[in-house]
Coordinates of C-alpha atoms in Angstrom, one line a residue:
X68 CA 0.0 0.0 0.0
X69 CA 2.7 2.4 0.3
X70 CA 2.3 3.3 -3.5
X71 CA -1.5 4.6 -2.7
X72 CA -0.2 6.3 0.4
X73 CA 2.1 8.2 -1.4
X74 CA -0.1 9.2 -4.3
X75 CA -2.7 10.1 -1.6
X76 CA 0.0 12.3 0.2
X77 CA 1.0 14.3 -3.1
X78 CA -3.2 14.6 -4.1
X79 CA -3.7 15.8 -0.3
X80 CA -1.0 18.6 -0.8
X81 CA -3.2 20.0 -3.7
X82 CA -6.9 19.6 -2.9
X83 CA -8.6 19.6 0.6
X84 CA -10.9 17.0 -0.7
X85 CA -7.7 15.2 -0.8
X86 CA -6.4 15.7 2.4
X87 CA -9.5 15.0 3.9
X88 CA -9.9 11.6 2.1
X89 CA -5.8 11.3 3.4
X90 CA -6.8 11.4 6.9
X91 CA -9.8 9.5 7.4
X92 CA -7.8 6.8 5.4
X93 CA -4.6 7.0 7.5
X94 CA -7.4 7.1 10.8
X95 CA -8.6 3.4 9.5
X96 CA -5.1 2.4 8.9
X97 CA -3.7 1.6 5.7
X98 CA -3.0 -2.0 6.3
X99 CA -6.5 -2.1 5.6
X100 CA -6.8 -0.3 2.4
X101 CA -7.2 -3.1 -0.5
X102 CA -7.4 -0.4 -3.6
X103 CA -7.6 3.3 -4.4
X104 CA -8.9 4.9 -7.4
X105 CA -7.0 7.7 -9.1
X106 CA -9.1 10.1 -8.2
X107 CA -9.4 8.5 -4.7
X108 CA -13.2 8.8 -5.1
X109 CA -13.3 4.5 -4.9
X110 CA -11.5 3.0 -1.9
X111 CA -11.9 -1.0 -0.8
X112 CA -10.9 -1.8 2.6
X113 CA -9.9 -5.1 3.8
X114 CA -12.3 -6.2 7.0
X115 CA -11.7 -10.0 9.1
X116 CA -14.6 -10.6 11.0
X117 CA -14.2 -12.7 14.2
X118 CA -14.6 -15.8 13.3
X119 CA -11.5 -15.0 11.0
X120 CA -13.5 -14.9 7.3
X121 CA -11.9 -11.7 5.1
X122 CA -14.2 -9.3 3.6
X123 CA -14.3 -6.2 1.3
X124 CA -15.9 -3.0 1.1
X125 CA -16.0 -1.2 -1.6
X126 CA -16.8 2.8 -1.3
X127 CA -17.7 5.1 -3.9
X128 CA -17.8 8.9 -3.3
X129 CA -19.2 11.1 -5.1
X130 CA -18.0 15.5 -5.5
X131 CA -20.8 16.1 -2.6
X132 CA -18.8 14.1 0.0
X133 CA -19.1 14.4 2.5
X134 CA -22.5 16.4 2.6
X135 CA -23.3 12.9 0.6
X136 CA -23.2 10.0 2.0
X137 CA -20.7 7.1 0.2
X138 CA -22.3 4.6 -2.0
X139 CA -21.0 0.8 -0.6
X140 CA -21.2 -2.7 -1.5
X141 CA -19.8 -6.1 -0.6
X142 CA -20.3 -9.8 -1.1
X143 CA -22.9 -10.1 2.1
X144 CA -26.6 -11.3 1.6
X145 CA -27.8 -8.4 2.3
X146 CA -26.1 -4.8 2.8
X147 CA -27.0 -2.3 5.6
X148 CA -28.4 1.0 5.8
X149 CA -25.7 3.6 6.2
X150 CA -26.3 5.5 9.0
X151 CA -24.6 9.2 7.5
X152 CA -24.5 12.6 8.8
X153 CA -22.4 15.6 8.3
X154 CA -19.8 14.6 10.6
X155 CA -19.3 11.0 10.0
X156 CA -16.5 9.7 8.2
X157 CA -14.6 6.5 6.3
X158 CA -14.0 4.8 9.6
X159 CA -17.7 5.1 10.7
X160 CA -18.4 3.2 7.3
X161 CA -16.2 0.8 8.4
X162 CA -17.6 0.6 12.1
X163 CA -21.2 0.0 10.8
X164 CA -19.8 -2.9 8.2
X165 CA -18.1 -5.0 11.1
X166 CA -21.3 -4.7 12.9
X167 CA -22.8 -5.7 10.4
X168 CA -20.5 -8.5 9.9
X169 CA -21.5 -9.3 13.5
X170 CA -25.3 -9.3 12.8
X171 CA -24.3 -11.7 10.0
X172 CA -22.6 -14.6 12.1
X173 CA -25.4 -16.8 12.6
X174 CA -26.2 -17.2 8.8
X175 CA -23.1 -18.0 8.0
X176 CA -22.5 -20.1 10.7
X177 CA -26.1 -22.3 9.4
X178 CA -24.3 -22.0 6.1
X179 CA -21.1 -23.8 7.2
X180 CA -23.3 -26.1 8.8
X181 CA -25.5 -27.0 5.8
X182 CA -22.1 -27.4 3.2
X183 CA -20.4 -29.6 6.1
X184 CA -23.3 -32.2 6.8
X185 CA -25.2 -32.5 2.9
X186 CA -24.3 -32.9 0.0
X187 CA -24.6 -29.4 -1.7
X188 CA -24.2 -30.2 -5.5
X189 CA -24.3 -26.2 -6.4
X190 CA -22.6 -23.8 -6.0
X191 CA -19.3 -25.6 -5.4
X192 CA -17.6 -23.0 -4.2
X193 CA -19.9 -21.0 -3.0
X194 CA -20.0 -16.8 -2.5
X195 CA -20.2 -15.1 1.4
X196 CA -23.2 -13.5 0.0
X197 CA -24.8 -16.6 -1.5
X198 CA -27.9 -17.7 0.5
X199 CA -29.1 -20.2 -1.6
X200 CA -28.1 -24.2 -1.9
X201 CA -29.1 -26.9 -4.0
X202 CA -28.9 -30.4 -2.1
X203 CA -28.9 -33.6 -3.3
X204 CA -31.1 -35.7 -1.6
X205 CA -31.1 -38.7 -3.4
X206 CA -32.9 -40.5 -6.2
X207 CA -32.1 -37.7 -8.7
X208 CA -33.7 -35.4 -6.7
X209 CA -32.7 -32.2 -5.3
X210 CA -33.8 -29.5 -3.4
X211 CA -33.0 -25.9 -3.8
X212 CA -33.2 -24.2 0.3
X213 CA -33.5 -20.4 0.7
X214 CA -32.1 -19.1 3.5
X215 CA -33.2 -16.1 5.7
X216 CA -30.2 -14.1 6.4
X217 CA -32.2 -12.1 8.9
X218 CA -33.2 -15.8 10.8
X219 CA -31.0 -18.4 9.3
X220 CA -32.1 -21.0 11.5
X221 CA -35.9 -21.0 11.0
X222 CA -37.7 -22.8 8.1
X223 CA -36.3 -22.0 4.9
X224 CA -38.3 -21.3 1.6
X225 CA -37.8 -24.7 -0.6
X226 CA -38.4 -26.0 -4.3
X227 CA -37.9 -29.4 -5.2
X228 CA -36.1 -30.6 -8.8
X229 CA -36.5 -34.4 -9.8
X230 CA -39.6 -36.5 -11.2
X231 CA -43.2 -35.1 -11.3
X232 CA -43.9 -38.3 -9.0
X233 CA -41.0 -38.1 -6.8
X234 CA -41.4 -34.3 -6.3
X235 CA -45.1 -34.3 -5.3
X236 CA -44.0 -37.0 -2.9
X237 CA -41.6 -34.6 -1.3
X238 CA -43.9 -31.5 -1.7
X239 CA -46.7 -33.5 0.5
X240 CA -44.1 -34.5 2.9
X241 CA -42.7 -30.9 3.5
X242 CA -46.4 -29.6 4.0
X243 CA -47.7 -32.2 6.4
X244 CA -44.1 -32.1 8.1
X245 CA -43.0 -28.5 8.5
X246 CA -44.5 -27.8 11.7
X247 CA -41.8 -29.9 13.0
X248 CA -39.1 -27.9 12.2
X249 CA -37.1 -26.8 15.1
X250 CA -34.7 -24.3 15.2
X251 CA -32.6 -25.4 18.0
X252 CA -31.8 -28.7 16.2
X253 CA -29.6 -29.2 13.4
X254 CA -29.9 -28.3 10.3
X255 CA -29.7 -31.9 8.5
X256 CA -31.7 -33.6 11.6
X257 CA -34.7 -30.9 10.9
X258 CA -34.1 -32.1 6.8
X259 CA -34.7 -35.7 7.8
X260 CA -37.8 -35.2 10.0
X261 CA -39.6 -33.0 7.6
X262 CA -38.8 -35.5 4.8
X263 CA -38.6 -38.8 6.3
X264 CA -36.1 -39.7 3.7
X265 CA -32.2 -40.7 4.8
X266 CA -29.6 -38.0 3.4
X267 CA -26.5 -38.3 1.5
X268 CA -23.7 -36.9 3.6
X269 CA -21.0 -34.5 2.0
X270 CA -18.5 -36.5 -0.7
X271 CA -15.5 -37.4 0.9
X272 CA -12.9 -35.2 -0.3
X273 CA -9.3 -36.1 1.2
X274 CA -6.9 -33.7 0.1
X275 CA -3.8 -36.2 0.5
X276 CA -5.6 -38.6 -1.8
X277 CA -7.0 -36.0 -4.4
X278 CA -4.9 -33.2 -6.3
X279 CA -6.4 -29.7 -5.5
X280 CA -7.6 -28.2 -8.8
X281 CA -4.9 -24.7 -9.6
X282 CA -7.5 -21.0 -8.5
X283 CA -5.6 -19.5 -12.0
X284 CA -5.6 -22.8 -14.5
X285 CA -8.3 -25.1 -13.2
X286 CA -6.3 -28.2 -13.7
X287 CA -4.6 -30.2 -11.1
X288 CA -1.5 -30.8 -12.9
X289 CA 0.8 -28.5 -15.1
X290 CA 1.2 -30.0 -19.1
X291 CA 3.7 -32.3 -20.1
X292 CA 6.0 -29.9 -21.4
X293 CA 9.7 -29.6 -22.1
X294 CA 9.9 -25.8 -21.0
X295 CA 8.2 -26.2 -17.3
X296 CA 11.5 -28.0 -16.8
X297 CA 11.1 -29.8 -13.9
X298 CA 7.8 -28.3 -13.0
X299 CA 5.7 -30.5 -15.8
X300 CA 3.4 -32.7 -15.4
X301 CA 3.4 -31.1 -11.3
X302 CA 0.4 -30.4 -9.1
X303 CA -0.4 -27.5 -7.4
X304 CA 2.5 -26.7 -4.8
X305 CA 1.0 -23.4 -3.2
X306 CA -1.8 -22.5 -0.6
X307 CA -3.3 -18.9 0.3
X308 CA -2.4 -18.9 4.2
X309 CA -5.8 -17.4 4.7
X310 CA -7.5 -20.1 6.3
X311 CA -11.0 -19.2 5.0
X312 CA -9.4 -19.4 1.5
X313 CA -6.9 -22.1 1.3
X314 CA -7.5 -21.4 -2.3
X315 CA -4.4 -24.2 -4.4
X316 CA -1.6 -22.9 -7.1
X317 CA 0.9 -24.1 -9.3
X318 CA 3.7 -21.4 -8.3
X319 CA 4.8 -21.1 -12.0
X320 CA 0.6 -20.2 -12.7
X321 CA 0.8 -17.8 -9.4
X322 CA 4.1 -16.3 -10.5
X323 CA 2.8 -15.4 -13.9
X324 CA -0.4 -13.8 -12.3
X325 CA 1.5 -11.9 -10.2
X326 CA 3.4 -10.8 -12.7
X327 CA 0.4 -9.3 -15.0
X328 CA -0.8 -7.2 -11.8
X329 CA 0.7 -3.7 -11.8
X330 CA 0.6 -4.0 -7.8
X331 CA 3.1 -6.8 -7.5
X332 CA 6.6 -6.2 -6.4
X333 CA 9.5 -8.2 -6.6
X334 CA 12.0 -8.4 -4.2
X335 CA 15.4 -10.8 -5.6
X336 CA 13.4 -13.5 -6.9
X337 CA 10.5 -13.5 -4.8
X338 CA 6.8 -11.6 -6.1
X339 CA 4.8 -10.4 -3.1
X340 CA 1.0 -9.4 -4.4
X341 CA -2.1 -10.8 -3.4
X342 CA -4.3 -13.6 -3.5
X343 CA -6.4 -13.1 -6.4
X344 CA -9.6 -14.9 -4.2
X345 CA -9.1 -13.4 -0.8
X346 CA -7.2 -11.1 -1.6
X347 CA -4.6 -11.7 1.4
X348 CA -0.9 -10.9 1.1
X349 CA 1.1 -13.9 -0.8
X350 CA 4.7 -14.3 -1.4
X351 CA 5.8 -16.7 -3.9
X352 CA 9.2 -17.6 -5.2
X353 CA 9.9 -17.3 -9.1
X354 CA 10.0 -20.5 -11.0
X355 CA 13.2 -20.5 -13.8
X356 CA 11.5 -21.9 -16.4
X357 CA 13.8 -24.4 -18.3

């Protein structure tokens, strides 16, 4: 960040706008400061909330600001109202998103719950603000569950996908069953209860026995190929640190990434940029191709 921090220093010198938007960075810190537009009227702030997942903000000011109030967005279900007057600044933006991150806990929570006990066939890697699963239940049949962000663990809004006759079947079930929901119990036990039917559990996906997939090529093993040198034919070799993320890399697809991004900086033969799913500081040594 010290590129942005000095290209915010020379803009604060000229403008007061500038300064302004100088200080009320600097106040939140700018460890946290993922991007700054050139005008420094977009800013994206990096945000862990407490159970250690990493989010972004994204702010957009407009020439009224701060008489207007910043225009924000993130990957959440659902975004707050921005509580704004003519004293607040950046950092209360930020103070109102980690309390929102806060309010947010127990659907996420219910969501990690639902991906570790079922077998959720989409998404496969699913989005922070995603609230929707589809399950397989079995029988070529799945069901697509909606949850409430507001009260993850209460009932959630269904629709079935199979055969007309195996459907209706599952439709009578859930309307003759749902009273029995409970939201105290888990969420796969309340699933069963309602549908009187036995579950798949998650597929069994052990990473010592099954080559990650590479975040930038989608394949879990480099080409055959002369020029990777030793490198062909390799899996991936690199893991984001970010726990949440864990996201696999070839280093020589990583390196090359890195190398396209205008942020990366190269220090002897090591690139330090950032993961380009979480967005977390990486380091990565550059691979001599042969």
């Amino acid at each position: 960040m010290y590129t942005d921090q000095k290209k915010c220093q020379e803009l604060a010198s000229s403008s007061s706008f500038y300064s302004k938007i100088y200080s009320e960075v600097e106040e939140i810190g700018w460890r946290h400061l993922v991007r700054l537009g050139e005008d420094l009227t977009s800013l994206s702030f990096r945000i862990i909330d407490k159970k250690g997942r990493t989010h972004t903000i994204m702010i957009e000011l407009d020439k009224g600001y701060p008489k207007s109030p910043p225009s924000i967005s993130a990957d959440v279900p659902c975004i707050f109202n921005l509580q704004w007057s003519a004293n607040s600044t950046l950092k209360d933006v930020v103070k109102q998103f980690r309390q929102h991150l806060d309010k947010l806990q127990p659907f996420w929570s219910t969501m990690d719950e639902i991906d570790g006990s079922l077998r959720v066939f989409n998404p496969k890697h699913p989005r922070l603000a995603s609230s929707h699963r589809q399950i397989d239940i079995g029988n070529d049949c799945y069901i697509i569950l909606s949850i409430d962000p507001d009260d993850p663990k209460a009932l959630p809004e269904c629709h079935f996908i199979g055969s007309d006759s195996e459907v209706n079947i599952l439709h009578g079930m859930w309307r003759r069953n749902c009273q029995r929901w409970i939201k105290d119990k888990p969420f796969a036990e309340n699933l069963v209860n309602l549908l009187k039917i036995q579950l798949p559990g998650p597929p069994d996906e052990r990473k010592s026995e099954q080559q990650s997939e590479c975040g930038i090529c989608y394949a879990p093993y480099l080409p055959i190929d002369d020029e990777l040198g030793t490198k062909s034919g390799s899996g991936t070799d690199y893991a984001c640190e970010n726990n949440n993320c864990s996201k696999a890399f070839h280093s020589i697809c990583l390196g090359d990434w890195l190398r396209s991004i205008t942020t990366t900086r190269q220090s002897f033969d090591v690139l330090f940029g950032n993961c380009p799913y979480c967005s977390d500081p990486i380091a990565v040594k550059i691979i001599t191709k042969k």
